[in-house]
Coordinates of C-alpha atoms in Angstrom, one line a residue:
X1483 CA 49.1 2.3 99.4
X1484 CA 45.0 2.4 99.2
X1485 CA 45.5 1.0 95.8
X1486 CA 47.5 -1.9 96.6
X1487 CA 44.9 -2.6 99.3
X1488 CA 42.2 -2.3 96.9
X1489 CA 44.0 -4.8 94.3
X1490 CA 44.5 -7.2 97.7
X1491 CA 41.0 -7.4 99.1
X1492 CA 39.6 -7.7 94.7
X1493 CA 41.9 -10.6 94.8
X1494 CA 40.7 -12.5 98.1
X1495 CA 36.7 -11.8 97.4
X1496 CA 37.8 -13.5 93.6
X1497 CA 39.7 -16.0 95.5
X1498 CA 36.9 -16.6 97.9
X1499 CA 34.4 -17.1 95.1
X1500 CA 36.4 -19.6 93.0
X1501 CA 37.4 -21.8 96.2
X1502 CA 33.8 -22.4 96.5
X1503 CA 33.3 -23.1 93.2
X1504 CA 35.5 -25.3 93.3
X1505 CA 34.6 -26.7 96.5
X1506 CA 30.8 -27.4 94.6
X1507 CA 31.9 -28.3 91.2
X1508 CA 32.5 -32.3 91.4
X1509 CA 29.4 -32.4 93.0
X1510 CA 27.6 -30.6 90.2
X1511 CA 30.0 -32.4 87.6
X1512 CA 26.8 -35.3 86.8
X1513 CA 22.7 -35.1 86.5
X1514 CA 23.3 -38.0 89.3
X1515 CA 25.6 -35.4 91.5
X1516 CA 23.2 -32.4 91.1
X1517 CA 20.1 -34.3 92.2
X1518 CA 21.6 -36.4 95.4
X1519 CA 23.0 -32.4 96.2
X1520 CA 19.9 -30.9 96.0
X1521 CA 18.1 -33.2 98.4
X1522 CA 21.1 -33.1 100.7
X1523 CA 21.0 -29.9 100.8
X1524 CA 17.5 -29.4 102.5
X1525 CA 17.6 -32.6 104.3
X1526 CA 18.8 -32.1 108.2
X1527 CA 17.9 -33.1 111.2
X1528 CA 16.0 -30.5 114.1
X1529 CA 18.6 -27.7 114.5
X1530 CA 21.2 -28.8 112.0
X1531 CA 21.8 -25.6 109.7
X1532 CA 21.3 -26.0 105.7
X1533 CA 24.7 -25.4 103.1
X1534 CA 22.6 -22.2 101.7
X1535 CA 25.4 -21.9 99.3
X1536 CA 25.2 -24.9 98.1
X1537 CA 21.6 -24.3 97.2
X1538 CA 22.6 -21.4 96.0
X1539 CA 25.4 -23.1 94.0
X1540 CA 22.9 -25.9 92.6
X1541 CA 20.3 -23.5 90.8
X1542 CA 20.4 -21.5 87.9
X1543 CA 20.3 -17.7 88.4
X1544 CA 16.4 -17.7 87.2
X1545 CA 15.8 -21.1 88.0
X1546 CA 12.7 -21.3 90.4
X1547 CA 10.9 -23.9 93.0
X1548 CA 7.4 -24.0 92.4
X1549 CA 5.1 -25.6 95.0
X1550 CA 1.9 -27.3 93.6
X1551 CA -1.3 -27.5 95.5
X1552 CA -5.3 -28.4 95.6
X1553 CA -6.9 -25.3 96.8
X1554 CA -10.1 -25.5 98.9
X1555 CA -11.9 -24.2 96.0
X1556 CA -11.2 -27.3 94.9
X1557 CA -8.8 -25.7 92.1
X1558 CA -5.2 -26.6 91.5
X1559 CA -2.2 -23.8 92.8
X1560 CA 0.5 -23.4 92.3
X1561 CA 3.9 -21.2 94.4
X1562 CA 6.3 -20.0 92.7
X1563 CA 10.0 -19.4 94.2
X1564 CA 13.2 -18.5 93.7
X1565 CA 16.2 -20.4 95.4
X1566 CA 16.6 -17.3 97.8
X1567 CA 12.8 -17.3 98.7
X1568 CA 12.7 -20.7 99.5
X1569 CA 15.9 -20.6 102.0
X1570 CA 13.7 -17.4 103.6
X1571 CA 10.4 -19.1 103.8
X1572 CA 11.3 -22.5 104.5
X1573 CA 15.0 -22.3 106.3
X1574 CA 13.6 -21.6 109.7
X1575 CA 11.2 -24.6 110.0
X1576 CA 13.6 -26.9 108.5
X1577 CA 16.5 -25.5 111.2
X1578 CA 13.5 -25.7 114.2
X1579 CA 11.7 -29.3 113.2
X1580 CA 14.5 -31.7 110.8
X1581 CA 13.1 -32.7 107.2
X1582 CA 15.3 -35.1 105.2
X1583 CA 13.5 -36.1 102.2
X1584 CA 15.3 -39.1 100.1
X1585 CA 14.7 -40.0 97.0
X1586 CA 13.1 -43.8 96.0
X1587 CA 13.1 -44.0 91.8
X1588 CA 14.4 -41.8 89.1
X1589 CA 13.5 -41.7 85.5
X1590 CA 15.6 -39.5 84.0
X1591 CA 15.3 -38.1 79.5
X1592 CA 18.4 -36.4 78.4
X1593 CA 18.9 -34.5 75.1
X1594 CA 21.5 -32.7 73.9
X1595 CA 22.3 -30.1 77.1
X1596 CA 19.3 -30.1 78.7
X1597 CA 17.4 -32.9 81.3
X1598 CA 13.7 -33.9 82.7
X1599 CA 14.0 -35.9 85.8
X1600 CA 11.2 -37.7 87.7
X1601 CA 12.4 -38.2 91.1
X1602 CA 9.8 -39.8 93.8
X1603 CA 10.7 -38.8 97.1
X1604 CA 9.6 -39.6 100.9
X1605 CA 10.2 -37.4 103.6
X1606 CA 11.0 -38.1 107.2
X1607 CA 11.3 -35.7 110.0
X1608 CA 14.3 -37.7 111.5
X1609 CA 17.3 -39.7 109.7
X1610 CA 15.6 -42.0 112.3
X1611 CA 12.1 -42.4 111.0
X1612 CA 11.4 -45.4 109.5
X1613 CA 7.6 -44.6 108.0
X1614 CA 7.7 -41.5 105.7
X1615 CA 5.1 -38.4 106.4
X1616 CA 4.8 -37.5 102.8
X1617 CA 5.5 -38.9 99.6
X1618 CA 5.4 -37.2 96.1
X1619 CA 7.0 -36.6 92.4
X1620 CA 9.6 -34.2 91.6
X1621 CA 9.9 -32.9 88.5
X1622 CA 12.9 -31.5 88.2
X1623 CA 14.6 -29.2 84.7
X1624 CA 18.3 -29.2 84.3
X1625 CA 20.9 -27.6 81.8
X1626 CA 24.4 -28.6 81.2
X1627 CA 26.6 -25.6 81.2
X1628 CA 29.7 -27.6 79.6
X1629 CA 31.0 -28.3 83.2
X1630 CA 28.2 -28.6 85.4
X1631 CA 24.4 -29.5 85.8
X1632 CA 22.0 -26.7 87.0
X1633 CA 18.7 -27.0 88.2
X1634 CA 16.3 -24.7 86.0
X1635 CA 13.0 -25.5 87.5
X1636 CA 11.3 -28.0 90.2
X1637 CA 8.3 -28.6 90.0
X1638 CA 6.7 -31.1 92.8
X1639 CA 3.0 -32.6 93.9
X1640 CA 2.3 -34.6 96.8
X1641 CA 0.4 -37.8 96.6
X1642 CA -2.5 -37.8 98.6
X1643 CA -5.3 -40.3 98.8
X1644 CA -6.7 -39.4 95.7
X1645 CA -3.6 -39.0 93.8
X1646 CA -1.3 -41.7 94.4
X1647 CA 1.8 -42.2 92.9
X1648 CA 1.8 -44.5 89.9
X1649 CA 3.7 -47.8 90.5
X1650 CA 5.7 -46.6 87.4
X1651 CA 7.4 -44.1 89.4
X1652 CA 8.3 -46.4 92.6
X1653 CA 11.1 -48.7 92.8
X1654 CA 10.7 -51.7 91.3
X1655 CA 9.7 -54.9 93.5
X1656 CA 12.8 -57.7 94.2

């Protein structure tokens, strides 16, 4: 009997784990799917929770968020996470203020299974907002595993008033 009830809970955690896979997998299916996902996935209002799976789901097993920075040295920084230490440091402040941070022009260099995207993003603390609090570039590493796009590495800087972003990297004017 214990071993039939072993066999029966391995087969609901496998079951488990390939319902979410499935669940995840059209929307990691394209580089276009991956990157709307990823900043979906942070992007709430002030106490909506986060799909930490998803995030999860989205990033390589060593890919890596990494934070860069002007120190008051004057000296560039730089922080570097995983997926899991971004949900700890960052979760609770997204849950207790809202952040949605959309993105406004995409360049994106393909070859063979891997990608570089340049996303420019503006971030709002409301769905509401209409003038953004921050602006910056994404640069954002993906492979193609045959069936899906994972992100390897993002790697973002804010514009400040010093740096602003190049028109290059905005949308295009109608």
């Amino acid at each position: 009997m214990k071993t039939y009830l072993f066999y029966a809970v391995c087969l609901l955690v496998f079951c488990k784990g390939m319902a979410q896979e499935k669940d995840y997998a059209d929307v990691t299916s394209t580089i276009d799917g991956t990157i709307d996902a990823l900043y979906n996935v942070i992007s709430g209002e002030k106490g909506e929770e986060r799909d930490w799976d998803l995030m999860r789901y989205i990033y390589h097993p060593n890919g890596r968020l990494v934070a860069t920075r002007q120190n008051p040295d004057g000296t560039v920084g730089a922080v570097f996470l995983t997926p899991e230490g971004y949900i700890e440091s960052s979760g609770r402040w997204l849950f207790e203020n809202g952040f949605f941070e959309e993105e406004i022009h995409r360049e994106v260099a393909v070859f063979g299974n891997i990608a570089q995207v340049f996303s420019t993003y503006q971030c709002f603390k409301s769905k509401s907002d209409t003038e953004p609090f921050m602006r910056g570039i994404n640069s954002i590493q993906l492979i193609n595993q045959g069936n899906r796009w994972r992100v390897v590495n993002i790697f973002w800087l804010q514009e400040t008033e010093d740096n602003p972003i190049p028109q290059v990297y905005l949308p295009k004017q109608q």
